[in-house]
Short mmCIF file of C-alpha atoms and ligand atoms in Angstrom, two decimals:
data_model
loop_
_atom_site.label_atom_id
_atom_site.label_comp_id
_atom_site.label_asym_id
_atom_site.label_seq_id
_atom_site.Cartn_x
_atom_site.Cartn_y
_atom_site.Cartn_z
CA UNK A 1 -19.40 15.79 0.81
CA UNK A 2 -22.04 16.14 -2.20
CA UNK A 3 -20.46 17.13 -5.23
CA UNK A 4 -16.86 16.96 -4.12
CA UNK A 5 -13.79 16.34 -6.34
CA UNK A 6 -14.37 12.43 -6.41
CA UNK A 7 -18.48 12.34 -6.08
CA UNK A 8 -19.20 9.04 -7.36
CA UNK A 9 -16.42 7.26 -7.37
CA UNK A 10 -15.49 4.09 -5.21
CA UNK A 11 -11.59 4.76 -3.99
CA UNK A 12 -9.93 1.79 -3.24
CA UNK A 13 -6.69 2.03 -0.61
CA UNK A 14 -4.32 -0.46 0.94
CA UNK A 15 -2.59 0.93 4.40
CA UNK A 16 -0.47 -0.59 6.98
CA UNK A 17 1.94 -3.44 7.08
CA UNK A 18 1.14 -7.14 6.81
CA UNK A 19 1.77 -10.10 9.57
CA UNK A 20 2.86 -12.79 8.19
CA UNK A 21 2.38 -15.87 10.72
CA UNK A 22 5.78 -18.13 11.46
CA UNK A 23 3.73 -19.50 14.06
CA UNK A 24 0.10 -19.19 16.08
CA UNK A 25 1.83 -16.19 18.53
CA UNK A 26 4.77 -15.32 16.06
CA UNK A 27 4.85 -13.13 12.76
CA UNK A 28 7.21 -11.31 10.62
CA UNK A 29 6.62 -7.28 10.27
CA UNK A 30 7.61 -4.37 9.05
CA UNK A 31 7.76 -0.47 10.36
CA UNK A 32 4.51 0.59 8.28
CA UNK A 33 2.11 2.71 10.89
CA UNK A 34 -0.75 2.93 8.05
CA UNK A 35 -0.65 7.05 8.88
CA UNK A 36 -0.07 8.04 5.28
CA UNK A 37 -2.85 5.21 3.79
CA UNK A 38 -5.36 5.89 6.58
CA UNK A 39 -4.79 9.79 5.50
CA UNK A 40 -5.39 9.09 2.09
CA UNK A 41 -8.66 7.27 2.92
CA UNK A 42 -10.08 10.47 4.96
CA UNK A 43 -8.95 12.66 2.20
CA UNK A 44 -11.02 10.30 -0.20
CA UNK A 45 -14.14 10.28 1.13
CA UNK A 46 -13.57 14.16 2.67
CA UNK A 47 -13.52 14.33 -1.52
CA UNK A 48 -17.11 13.08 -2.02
CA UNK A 49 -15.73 9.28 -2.70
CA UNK A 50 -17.14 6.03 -1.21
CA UNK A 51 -13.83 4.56 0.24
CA UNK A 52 -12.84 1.13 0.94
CA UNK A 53 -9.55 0.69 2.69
CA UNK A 54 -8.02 -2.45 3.30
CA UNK A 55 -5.75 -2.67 6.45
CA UNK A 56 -3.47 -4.69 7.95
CA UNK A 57 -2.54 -4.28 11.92
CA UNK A 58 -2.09 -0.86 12.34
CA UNK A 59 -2.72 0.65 16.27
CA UNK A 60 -4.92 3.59 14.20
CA UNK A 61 -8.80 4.20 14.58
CA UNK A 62 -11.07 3.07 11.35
CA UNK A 63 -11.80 6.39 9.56
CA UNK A 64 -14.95 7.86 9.17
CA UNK A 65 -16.69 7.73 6.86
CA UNK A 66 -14.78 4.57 5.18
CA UNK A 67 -16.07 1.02 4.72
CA UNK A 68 -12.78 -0.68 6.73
CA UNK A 69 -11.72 -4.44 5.55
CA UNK A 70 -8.95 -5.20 8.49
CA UNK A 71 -6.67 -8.02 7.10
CA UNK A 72 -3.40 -9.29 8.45
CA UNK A 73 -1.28 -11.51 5.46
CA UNK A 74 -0.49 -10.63 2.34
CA UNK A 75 -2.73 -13.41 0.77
CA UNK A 76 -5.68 -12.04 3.11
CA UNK A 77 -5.12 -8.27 1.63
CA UNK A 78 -5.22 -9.57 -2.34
CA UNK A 79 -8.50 -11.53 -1.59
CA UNK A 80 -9.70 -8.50 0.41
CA UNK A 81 -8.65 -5.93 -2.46
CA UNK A 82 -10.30 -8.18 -4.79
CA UNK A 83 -13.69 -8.81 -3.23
CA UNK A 84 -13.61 -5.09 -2.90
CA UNK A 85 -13.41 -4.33 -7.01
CA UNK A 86 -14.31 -2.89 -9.10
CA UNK A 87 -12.90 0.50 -8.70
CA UNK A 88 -12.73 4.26 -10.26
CA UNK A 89 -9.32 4.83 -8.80
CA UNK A 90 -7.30 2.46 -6.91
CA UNK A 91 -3.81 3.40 -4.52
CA UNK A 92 -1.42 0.80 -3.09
CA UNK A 93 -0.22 2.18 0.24
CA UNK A 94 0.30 -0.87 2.04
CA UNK A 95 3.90 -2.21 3.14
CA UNK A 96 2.76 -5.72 2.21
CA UNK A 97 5.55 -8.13 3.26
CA UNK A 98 7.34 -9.65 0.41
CA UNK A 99 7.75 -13.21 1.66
CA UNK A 100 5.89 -15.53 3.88
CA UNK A 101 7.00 -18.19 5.79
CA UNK A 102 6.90 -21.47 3.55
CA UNK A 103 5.42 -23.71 6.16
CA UNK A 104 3.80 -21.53 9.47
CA UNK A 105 3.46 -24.13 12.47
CA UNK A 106 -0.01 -24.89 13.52
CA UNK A 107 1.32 -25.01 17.18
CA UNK A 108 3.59 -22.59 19.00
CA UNK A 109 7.38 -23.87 18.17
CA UNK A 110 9.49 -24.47 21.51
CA UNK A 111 12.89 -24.19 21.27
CA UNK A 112 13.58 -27.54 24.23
CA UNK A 113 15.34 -30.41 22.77
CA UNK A 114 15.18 -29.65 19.24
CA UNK A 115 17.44 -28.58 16.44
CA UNK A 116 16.67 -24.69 15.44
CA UNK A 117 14.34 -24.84 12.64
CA UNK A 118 15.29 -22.27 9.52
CA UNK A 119 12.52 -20.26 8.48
CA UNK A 120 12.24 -21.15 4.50
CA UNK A 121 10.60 -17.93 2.56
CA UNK A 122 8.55 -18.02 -0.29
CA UNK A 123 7.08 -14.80 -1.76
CA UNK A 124 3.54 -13.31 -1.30
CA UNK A 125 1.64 -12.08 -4.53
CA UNK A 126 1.99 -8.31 -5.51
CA UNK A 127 -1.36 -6.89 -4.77
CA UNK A 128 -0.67 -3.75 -6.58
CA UNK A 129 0.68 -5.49 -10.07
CA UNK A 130 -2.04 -8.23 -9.61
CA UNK A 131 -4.66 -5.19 -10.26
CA UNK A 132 -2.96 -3.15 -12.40
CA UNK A 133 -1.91 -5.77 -14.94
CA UNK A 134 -5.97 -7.49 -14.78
CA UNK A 135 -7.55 -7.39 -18.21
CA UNK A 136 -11.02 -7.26 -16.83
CA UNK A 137 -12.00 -4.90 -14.11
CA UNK A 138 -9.11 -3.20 -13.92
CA UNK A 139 -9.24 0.04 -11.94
CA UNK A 140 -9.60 3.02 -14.32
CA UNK A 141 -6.54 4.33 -12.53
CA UNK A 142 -3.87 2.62 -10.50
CA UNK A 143 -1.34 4.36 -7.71
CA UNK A 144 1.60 2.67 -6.16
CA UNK A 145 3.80 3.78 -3.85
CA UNK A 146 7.56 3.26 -3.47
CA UNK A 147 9.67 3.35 0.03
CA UNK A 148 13.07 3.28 -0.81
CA UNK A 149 16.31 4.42 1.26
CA UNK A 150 18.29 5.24 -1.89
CA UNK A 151 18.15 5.72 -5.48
CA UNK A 152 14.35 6.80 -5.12
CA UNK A 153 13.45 7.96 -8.51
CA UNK A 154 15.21 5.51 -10.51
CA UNK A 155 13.93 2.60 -9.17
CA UNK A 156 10.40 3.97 -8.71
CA UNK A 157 10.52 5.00 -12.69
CA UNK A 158 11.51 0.96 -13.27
CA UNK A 159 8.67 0.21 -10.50
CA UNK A 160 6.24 2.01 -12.72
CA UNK A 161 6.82 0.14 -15.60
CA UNK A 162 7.44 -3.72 -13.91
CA UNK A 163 4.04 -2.82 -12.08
CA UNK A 164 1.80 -1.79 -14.98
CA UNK A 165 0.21 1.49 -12.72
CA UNK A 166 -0.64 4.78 -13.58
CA UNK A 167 1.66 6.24 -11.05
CA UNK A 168 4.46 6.23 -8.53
CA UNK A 169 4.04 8.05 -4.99
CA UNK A 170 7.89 7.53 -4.39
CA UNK A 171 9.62 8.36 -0.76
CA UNK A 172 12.59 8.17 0.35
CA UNK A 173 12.47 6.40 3.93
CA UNK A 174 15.83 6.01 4.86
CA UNK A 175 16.95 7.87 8.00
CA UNK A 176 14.77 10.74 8.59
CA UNK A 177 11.74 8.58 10.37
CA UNK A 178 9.09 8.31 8.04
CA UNK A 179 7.82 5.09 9.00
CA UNK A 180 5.90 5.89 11.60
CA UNK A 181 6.65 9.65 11.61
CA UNK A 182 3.90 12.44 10.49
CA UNK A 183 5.73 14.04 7.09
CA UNK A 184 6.77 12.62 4.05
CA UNK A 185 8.69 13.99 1.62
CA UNK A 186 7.87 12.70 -1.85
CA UNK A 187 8.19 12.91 -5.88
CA UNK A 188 4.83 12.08 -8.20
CA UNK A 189 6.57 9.43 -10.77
CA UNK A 190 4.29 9.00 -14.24
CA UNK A 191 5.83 7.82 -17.90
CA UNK A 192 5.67 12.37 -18.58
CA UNK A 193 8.02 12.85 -15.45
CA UNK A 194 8.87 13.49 -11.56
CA UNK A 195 6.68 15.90 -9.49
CA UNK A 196 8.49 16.38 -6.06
CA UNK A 197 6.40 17.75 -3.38
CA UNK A 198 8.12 19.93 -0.42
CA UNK A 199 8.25 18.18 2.91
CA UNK A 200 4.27 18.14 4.41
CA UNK A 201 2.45 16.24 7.10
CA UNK A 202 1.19 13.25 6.07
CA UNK A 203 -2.71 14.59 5.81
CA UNK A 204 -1.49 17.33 3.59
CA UNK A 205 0.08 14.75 1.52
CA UNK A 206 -2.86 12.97 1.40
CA UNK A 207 -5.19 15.77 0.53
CA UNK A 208 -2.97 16.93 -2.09
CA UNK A 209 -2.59 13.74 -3.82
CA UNK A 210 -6.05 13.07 -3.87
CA UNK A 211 -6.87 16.39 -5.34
CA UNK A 212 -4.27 15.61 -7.85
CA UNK A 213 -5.82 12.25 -8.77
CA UNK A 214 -9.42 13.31 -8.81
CA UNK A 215 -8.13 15.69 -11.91
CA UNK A 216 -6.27 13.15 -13.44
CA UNK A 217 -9.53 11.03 -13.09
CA UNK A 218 -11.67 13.85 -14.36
CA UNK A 219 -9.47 14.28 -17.32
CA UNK A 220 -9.60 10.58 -18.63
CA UNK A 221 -12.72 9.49 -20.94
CA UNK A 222 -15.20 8.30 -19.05
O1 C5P B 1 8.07 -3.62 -4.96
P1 C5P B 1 7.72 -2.76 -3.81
O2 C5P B 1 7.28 -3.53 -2.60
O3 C5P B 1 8.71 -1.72 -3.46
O4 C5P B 1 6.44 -1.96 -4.35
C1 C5P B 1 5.75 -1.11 -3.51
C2 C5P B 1 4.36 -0.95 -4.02
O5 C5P B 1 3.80 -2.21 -4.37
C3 C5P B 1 3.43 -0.37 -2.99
O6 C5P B 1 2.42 0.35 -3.66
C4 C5P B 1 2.87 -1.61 -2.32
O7 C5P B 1 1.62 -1.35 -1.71
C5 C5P B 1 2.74 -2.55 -3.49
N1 C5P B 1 2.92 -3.97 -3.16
C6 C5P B 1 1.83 -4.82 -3.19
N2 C5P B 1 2.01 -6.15 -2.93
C7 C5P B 1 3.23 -6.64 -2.64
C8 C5P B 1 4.34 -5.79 -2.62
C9 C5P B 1 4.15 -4.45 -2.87
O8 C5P B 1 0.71 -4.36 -3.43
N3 C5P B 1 3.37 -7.93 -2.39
#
């Protein structure tokens, strides 16, 4: 796609959840299906952009067209997201796992004879403030995203601000089945206000939102 909306530009996009290992055959997960970051990525590069999307475990094909880094932890996704810098426009659509297990076994844990062994948590870095707060090489413009299942555009407002990016794709994922589902419903969250979108499948979404962030792109000095 010569001369499309984001020509030039390298897109960087995190999709899908992230496995973090309690043990060799054992993780912890969440309900992330990657549909609405893998979107985004086709949209990208349907825009004219060379794409690099970051993955974790998702049961969805690479797109085409897209240079496709598949990670599984947290800690794999930041080194992956940072090997893959710099970046015109960078969007945060992963459902990275907040906490990792403290102390993964190296060998599958049995449960004969011994005591049950409490997981201890400690938390995984935030990819998307990592980026957005670097001094050097920071992305000219940063996206998060925000699934909540209440008070959506309050905390994604406070989100926006704790996470130092340019902008808030907020949804509200409680009840309705958008984890996994193929709509999304969701409100555009800057420091000038809240944009809410109608309800759209998640490629609409995704073509929309890229269209609006190759003109906010387009309208910052170069
Ligand atoms: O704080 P919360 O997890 O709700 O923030 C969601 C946003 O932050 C998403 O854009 C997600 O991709 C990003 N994030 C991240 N690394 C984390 C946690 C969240 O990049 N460890």
């Amino acid at each position: 796609a010569a001369g499309g909306a984001l020509a030039g530009r390298h897109v960087l996009i995190t999709s899908g959840p992230t496995h973090e290992p309690i043990d060799p055959v054992r993780y912890i997960a969440n309900r992330s299906s990657g549909k609405q970051g893998h979107a985004i990525a086709a949209a990208a590069a349907a825009a004219g952009a060379r794409v690099t999307l970051v993955s974790g475990p998702v049961s969805l094909p690479d797109p085409a067209g897209v240079e496709t880094v598949h990670v599984e932890s947290a800690r794999e996704m930041l080194a992956a997201v940072e090997a893959a810098l710099p970046a015109d426009l960078a969007i945060f659509a992963a459902a990275v796992a907040d906490w990792r297990v403290a102390d993964a076994a190296p060998e599958k844990m049995k449960k004969d004879g011994g005591a049950l062994r409490p997981l201890s948590l400690v938390e995984n870095p935030d990819i998307l403030a990592t980026v957005a707060q670097r001094t050097g090489g920071r992305p000219g413009f940063v996206v998060g995203f925000a699934a909540e299942t209440q008070n959506v555009i309050d905390y994604a407002r406070a989100k926006l601000a704790r996470k130092g990016c340019d902008l808030i794709v907020a949804n509200d994922v409680g009840g309705t089945g958008v984890m996994g589902g193929d709509a999304n419903t969701v409100h555009l969250v800057t420091p000038d206000g809240v944009e809410t979108w109608p309800t759209l499948p998640k490629e609409e979404v995704a073509s929309r939102l890229v269209a609006h962030l190759a003109r906010q792109i387009a309208g910052k000095a170069e």
